[in-house]
mmCIF file of C-alpha atoms in Angstrom:
data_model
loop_
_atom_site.group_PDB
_atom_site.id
_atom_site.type_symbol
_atom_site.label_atom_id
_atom_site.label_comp_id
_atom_site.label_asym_id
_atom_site.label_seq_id
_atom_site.Cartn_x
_atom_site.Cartn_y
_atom_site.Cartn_z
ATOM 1 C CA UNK A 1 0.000 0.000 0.000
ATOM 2 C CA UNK A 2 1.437 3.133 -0.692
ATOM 3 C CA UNK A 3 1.590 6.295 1.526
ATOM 4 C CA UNK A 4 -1.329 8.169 -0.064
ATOM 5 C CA UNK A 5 -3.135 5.386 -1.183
ATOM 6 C CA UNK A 6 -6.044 7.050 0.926
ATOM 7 C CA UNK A 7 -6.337 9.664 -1.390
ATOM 8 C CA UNK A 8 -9.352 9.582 -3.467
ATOM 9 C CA UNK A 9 -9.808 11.458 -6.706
ATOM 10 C CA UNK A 10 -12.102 13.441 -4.789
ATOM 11 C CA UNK A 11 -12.879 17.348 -5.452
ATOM 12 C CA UNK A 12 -14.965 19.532 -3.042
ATOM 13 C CA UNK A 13 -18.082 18.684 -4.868
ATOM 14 C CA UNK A 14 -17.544 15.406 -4.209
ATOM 15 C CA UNK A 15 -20.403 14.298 -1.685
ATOM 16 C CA UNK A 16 -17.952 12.814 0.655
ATOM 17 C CA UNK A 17 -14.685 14.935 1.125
ATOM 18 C CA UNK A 18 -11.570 12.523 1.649
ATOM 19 C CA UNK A 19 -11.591 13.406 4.834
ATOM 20 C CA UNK A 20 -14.672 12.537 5.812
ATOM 21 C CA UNK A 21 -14.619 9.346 4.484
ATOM 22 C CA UNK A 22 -11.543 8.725 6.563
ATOM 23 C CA UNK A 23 -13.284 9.931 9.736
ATOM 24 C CA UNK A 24 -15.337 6.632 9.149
ATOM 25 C CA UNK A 25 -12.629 4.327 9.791
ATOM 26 C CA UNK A 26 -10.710 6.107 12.792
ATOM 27 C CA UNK A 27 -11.406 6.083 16.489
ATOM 28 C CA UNK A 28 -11.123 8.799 18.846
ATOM 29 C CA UNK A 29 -8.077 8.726 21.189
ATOM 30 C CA UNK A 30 -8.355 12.056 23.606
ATOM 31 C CA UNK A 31 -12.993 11.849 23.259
ATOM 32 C CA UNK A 32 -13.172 15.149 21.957
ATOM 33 C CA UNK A 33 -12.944 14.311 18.676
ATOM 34 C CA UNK A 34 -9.332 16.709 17.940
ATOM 35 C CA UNK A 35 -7.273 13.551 17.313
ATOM 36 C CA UNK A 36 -8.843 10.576 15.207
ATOM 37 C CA UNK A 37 -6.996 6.919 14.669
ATOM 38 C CA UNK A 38 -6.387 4.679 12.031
ATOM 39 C CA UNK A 39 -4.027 1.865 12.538
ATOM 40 C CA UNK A 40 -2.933 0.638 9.379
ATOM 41 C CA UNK A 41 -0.281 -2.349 10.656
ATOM 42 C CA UNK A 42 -0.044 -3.151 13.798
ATOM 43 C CA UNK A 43 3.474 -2.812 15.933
ATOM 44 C CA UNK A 44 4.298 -4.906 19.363
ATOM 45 C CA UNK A 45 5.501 -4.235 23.042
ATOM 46 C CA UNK A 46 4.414 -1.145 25.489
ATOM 47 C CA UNK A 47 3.573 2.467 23.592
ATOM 48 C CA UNK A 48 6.022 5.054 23.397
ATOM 49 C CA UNK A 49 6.884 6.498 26.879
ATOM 50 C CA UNK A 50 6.382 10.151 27.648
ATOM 51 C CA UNK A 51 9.727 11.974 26.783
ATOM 52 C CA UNK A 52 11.135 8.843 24.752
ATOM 53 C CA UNK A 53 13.413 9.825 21.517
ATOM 54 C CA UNK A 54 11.683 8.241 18.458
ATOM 55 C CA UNK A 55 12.827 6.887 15.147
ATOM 56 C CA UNK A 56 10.016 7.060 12.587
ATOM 57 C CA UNK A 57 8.942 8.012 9.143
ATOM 58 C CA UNK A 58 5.713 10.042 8.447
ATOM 59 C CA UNK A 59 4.268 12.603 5.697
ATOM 60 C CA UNK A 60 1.831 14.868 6.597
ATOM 61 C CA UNK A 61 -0.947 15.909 3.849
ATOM 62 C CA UNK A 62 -3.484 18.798 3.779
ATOM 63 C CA UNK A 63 -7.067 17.168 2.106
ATOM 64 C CA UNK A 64 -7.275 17.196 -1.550
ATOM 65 C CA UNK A 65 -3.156 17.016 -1.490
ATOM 66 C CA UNK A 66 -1.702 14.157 -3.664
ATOM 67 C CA UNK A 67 2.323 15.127 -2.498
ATOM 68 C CA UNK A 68 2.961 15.776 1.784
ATOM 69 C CA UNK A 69 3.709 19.370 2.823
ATOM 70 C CA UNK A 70 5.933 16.994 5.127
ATOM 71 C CA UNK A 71 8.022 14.246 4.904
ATOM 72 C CA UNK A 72 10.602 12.056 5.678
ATOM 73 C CA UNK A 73 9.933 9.061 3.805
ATOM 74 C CA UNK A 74 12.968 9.845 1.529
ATOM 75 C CA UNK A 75 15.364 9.918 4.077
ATOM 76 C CA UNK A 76 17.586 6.760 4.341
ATOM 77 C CA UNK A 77 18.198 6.994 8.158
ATOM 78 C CA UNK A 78 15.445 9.364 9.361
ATOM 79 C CA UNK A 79 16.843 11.186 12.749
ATOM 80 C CA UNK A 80 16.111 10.358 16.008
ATOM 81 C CA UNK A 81 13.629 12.549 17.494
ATOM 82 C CA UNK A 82 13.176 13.373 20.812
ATOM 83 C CA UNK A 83 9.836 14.200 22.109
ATOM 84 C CA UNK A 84 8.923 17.400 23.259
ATOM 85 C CA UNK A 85 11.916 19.233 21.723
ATOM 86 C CA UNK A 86 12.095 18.238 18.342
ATOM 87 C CA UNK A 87 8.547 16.801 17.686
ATOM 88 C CA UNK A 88 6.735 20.271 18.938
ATOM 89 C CA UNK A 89 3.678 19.665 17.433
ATOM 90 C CA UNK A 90 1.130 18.763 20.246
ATOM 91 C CA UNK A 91 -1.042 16.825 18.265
ATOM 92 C CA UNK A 92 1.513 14.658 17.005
ATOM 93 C CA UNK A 93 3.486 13.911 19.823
ATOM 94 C CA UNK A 94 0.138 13.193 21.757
ATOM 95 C CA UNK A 95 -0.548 10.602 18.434
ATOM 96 C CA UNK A 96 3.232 8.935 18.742
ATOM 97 C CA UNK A 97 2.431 7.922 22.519
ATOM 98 C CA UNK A 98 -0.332 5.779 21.611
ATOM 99 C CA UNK A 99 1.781 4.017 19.182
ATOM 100 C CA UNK A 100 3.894 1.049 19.069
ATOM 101 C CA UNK A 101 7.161 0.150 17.908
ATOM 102 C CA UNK A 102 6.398 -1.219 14.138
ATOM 103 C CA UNK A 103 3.248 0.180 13.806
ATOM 104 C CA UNK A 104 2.046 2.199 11.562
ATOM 105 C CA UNK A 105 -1.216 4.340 11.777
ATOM 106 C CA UNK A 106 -2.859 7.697 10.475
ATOM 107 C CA UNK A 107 -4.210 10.581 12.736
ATOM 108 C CA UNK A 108 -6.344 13.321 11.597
ATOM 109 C CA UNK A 109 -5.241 16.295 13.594
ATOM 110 C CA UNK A 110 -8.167 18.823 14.191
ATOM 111 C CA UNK A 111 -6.698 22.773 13.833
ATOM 112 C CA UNK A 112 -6.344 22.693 17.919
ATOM 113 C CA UNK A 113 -4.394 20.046 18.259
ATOM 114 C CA UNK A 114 -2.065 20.966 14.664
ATOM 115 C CA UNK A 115 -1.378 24.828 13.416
ATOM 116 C CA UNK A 116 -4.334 26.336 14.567
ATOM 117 C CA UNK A 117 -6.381 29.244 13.530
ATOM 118 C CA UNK A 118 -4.045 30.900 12.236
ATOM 119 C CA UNK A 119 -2.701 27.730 10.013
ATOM 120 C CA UNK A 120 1.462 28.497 8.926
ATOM 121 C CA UNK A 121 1.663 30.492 5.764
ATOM 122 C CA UNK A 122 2.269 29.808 2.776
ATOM 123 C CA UNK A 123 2.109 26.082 3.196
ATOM 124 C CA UNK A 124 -1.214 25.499 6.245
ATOM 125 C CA UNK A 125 -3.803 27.584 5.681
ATOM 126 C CA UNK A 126 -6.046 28.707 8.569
ATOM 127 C CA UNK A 127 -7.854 26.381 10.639
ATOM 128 C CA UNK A 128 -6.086 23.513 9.098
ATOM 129 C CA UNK A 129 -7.395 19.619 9.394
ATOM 130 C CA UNK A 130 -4.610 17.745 8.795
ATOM 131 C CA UNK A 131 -3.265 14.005 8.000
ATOM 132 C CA UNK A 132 -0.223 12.358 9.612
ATOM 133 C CA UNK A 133 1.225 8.998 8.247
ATOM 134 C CA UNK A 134 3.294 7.343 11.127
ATOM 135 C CA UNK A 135 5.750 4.755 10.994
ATOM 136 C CA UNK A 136 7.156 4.060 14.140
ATOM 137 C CA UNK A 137 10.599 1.811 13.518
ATOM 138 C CA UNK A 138 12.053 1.883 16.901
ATOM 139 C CA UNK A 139 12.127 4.205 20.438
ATOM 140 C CA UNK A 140 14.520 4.622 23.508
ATOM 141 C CA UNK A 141 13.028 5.708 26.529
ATOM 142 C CA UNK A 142 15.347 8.884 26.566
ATOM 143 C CA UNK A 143 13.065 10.312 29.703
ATOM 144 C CA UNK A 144 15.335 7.793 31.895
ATOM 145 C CA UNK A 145 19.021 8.728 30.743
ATOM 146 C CA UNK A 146 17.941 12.594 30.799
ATOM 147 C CA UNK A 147 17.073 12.195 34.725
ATOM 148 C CA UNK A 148 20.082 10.164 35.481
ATOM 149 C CA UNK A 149 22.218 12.807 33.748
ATOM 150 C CA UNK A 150 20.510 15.720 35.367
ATOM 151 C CA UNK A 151 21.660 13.862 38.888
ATOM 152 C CA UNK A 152 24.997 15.259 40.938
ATOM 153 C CA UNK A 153 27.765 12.183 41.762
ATOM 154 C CA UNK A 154 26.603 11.864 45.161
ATOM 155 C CA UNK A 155 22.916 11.216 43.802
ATOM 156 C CA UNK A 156 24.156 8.802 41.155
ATOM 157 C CA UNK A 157 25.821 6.857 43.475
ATOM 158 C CA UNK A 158 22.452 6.294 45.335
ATOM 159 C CA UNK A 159 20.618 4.815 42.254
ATOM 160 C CA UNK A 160 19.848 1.204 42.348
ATOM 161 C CA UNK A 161 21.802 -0.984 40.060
ATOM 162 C CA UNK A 162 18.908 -1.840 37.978
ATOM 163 C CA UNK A 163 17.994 1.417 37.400
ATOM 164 C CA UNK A 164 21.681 2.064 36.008
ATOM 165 C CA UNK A 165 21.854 -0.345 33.661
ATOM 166 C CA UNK A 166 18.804 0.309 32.088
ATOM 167 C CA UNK A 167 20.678 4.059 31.825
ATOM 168 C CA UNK A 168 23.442 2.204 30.015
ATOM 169 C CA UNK A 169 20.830 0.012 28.017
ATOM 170 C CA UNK A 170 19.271 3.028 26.792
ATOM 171 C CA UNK A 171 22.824 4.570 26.341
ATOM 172 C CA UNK A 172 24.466 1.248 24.303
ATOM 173 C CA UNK A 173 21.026 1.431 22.490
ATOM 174 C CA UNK A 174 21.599 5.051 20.944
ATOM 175 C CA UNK A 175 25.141 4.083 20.256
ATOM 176 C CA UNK A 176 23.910 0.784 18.354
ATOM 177 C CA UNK A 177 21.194 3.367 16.563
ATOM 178 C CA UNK A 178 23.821 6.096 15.610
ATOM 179 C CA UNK A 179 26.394 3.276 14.291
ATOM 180 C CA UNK A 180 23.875 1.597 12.489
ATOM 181 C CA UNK A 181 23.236 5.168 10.757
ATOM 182 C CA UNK A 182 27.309 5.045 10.373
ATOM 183 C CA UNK A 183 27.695 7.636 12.824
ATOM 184 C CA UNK A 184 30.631 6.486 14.126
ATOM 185 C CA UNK A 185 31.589 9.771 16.111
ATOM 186 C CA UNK A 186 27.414 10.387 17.601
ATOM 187 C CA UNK A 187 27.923 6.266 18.122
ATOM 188 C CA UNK A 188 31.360 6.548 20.462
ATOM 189 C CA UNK A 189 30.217 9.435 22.446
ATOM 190 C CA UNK A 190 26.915 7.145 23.514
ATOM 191 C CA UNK A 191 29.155 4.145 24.360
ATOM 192 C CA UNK A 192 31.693 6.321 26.126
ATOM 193 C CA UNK A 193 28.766 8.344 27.982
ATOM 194 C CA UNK A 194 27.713 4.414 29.131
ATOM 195 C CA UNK A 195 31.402 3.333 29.969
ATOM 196 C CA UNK A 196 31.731 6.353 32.616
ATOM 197 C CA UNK A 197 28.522 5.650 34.225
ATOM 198 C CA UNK A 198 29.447 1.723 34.786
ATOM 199 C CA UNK A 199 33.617 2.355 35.517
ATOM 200 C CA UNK A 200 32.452 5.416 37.789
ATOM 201 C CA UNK A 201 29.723 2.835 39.912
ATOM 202 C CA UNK A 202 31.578 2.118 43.451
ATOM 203 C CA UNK A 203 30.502 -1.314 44.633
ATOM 204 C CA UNK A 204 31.118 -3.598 47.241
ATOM 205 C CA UNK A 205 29.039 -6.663 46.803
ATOM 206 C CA UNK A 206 31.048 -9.291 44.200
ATOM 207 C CA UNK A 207 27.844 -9.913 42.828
ATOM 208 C CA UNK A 208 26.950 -6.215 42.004
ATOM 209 C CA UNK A 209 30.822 -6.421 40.280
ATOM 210 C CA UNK A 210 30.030 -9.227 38.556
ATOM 211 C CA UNK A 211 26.976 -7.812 36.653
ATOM 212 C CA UNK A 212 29.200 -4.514 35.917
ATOM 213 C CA UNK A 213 31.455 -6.870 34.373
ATOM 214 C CA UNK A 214 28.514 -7.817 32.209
ATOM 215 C CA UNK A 215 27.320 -4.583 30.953
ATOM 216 C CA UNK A 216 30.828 -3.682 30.700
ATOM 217 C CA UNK A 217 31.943 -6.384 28.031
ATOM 218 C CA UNK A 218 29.302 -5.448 25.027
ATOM 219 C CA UNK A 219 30.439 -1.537 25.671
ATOM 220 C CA UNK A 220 34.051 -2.518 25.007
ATOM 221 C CA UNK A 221 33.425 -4.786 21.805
ATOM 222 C CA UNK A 222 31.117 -2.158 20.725
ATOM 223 C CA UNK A 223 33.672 0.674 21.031
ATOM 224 C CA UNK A 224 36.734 -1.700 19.706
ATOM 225 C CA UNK A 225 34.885 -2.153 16.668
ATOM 226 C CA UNK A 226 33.849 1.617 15.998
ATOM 227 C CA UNK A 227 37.101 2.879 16.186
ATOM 228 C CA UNK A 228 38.003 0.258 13.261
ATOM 229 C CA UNK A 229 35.622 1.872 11.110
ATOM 230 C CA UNK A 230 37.049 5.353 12.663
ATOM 231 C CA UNK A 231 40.047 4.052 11.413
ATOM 232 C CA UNK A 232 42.049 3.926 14.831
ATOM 233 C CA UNK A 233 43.218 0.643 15.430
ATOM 234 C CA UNK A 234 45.147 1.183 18.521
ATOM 235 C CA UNK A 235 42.241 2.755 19.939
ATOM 236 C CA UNK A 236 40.166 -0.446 18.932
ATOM 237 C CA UNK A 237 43.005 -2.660 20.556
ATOM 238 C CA UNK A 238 42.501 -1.387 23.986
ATOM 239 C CA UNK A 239 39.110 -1.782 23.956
ATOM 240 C CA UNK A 240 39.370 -5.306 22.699
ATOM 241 C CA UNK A 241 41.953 -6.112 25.126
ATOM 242 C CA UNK A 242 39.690 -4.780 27.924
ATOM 243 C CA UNK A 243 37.004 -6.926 26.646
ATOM 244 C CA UNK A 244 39.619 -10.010 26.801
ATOM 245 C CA UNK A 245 40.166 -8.778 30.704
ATOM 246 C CA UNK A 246 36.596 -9.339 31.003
ATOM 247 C CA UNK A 247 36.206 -13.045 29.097
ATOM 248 C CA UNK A 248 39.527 -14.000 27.863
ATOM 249 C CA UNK A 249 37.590 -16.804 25.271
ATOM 250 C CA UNK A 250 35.236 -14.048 23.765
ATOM 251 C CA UNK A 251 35.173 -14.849 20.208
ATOM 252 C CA UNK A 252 34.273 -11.228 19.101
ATOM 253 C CA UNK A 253 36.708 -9.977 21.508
ATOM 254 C CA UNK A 254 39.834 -11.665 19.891
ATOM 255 C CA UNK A 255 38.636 -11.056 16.250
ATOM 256 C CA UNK A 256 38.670 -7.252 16.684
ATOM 257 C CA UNK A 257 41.973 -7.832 17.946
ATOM 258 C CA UNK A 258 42.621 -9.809 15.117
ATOM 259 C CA UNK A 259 41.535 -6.817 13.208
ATOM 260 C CA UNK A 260 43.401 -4.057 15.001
ATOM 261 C CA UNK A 261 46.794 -5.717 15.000
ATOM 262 C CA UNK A 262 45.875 -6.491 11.316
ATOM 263 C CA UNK A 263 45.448 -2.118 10.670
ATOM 264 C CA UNK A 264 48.799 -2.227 12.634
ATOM 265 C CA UNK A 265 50.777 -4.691 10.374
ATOM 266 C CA UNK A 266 51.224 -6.835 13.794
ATOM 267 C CA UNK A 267 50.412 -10.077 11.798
ATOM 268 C CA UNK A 268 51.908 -12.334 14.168
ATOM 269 C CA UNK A 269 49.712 -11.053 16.946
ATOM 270 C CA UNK A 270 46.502 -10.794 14.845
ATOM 271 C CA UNK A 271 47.082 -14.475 13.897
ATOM 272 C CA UNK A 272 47.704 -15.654 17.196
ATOM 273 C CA UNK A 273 44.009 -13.602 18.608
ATOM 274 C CA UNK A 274 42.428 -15.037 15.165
ATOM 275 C CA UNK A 275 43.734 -19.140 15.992
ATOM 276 C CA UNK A 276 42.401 -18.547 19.434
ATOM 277 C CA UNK A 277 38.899 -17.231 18.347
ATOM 278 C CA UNK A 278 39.106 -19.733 15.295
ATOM 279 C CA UNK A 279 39.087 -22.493 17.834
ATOM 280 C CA UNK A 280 36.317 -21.308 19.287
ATOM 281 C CA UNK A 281 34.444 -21.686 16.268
ATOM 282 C CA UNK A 282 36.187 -23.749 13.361
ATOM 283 C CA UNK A 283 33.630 -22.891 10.988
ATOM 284 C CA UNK A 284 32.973 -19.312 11.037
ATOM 285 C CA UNK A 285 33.575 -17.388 7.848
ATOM 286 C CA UNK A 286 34.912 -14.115 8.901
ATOM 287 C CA UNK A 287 36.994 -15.798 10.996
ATOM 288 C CA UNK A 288 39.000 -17.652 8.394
ATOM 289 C CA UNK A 289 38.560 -15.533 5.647
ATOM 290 C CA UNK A 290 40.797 -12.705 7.926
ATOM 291 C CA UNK A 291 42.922 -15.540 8.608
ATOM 292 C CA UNK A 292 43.854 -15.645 5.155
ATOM 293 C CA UNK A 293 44.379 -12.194 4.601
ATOM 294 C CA UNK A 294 46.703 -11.692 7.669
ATOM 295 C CA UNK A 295 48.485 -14.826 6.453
ATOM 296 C CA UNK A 296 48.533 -13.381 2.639
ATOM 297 C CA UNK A 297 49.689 -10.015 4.523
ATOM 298 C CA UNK A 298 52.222 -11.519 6.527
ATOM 299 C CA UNK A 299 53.951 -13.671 3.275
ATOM 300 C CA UNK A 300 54.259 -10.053 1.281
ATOM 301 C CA UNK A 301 55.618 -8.252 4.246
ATOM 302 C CA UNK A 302 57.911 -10.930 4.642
ATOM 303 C CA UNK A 303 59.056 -11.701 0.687
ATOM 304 C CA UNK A 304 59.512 -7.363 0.984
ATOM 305 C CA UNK A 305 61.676 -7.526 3.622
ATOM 306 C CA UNK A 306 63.495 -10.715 1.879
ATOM 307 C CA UNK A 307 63.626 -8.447 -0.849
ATOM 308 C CA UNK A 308 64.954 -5.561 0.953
ATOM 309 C CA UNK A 309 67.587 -7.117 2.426
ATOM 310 C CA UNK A 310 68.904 -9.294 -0.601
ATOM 311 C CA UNK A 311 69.537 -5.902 -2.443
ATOM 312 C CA UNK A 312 71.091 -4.487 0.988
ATOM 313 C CA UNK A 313 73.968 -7.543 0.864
ATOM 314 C CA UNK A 314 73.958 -7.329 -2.811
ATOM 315 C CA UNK A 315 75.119 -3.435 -2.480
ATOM 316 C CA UNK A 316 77.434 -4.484 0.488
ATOM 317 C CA UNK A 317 79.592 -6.877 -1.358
ATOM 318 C CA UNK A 318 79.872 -4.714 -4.412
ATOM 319 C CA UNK A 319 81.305 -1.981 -2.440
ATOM 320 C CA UNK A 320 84.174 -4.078 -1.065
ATOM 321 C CA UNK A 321 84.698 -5.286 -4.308
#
């Protein structure tokens, strides 16, 4: 179905404006008849929490328009968008809260709840009805990382564990979102903002150190492998290695080692992290296929430096000839 597939070839003289025939369909989500629902495809888990950042695609039409007056449909990676600061439009962020993640629905927006009287020239006009297309693809619950932020040290330290992690959750979650969007910089900032929070939490139980251990490890991999594609493989290292601290075996761990010392020309080392995570699992692809090019790597640096010295002796003896 495409995005304004609702559109009828309607004109005002039509019995039934496009609207209308819309308002048929919907049901009312405040009762007063300023915001009307349509859900097209259905989405799962809890509705979008009240000062949550979404990620979503949408068009907005004014009746009797075929193109949107809004849209970002033709955006690859549409922006995240938190609510309440960059969706402003009362209406619409009052629609996104009853939605889903996956869903995707259509609101008529009465002039009270969109532009108003007094519409927005030259593209609303006054006293505006207006269409929104949703399509929610994913939301953090940003509400929880802006009031742990907004906290001193002292008050920090006095949040529950499982409260923080769900902080770095949301936090590794952004990250994962931004590098997804290859972001790498917006993506490293989120992990490191996580990475504080956990290395900063003073605990005495061994359990409590255990579980930071946990969250710690997929914060690690994930910045060891953004700083490969930021193309600082020392960086990357240190995060791997860190990782390794954490689970010596890791699989991932080692092959982003593998990796690094691979950017570094370390090829003995990268083969050495590679074997080890290539015993772990015999049969992966990566794995073997970067075996082969450290290996391939590792022959040319070494026929070069075969090379090198060869002519080295060669110009030796001819001078005390």
């Amino acid at each position: 179905m495409s995005q304004n597939s609702f559109i009828q070839a309607s004109t005002p003289s039509t019995r039934q404006r496009p609207f209308e025939q819309l308002r048929l369909k919907m049901d009312d989500i405040l009762g007063d008849g300023g915001i009307l629902k349509e859900v097209v495809h259905p989405g799962e888990g809890p509705p979008v929490p009240q000062r949550a950042s979404v990620i979503m695609r949408y068009s907005a039409y004014l009746e009797y328009s075929d193109e949107p007056f809004e849209t970002t449909t033709r955006v690859k990676y549409p922006r995240i968008m938190k609510l309440g600061r960059d969706v402003t439009l009362m209406g619409l962020e009052l629609a996104l809260l009853t939605m889903r993640k996956g869903e995707f629905s259509r609101f008529l927006l009465k002039p009270q709840y969109a532009y108003g009287d007094m519409g927005c020239p030259p593209f609303i006009p006054a006293a505006a009805t207006v269409l929104y297309q949703v399509e929610i693809l994913d939301y953090l619950d940003s509400g929880l990382v802006d009031d742990f932020v907004a906290m001193d040290e002292e008050e920090q330290k006095l949040v529950n564990l499982a409260n923080l992690l769900q902080v770095v959750t949301n936090l590794r979650h952004f990250g994962n979102r931004f590098f997804h969007q290859h972001r790498y910089d917006d993506a490293k900032d989120r992990y490191k903002q996580a990475l504080r929070l956990l290395e900063n939490r003073l605990s005495q139980s061994k359990s409590d150190k255990e579980t930071i251990k946990a969250a710690l490890l997929p914060l690690y991999l994930n910045l060891s492998l953004t700083e490969l594609r930021l193309q600082s493989p020392l960086k990357a290292l240190q995060h791997g290695n860190k990782a390794l601290k954490i689970d010596s075996t890791n699989t991932k761990a080692l092959f982003r080692c593998g990796q690094a010392y691979l950017e570094l020309q370390e090829y003995e080392s990268a083969q050495d992290c590679l074997i080890a995570a290539q015993a772990r699992k015999p049969f992966d692809s990566d794995i073997n296929d970067l075996l082969r090019k450290v290996a391939i790597c590792h022959k040319d640096c070494l026929d070069k430096e075969k090379d090198m010295y060869s002519k080295m002796f060669s110009s030796l003896r001819k001078i005390k000839m």
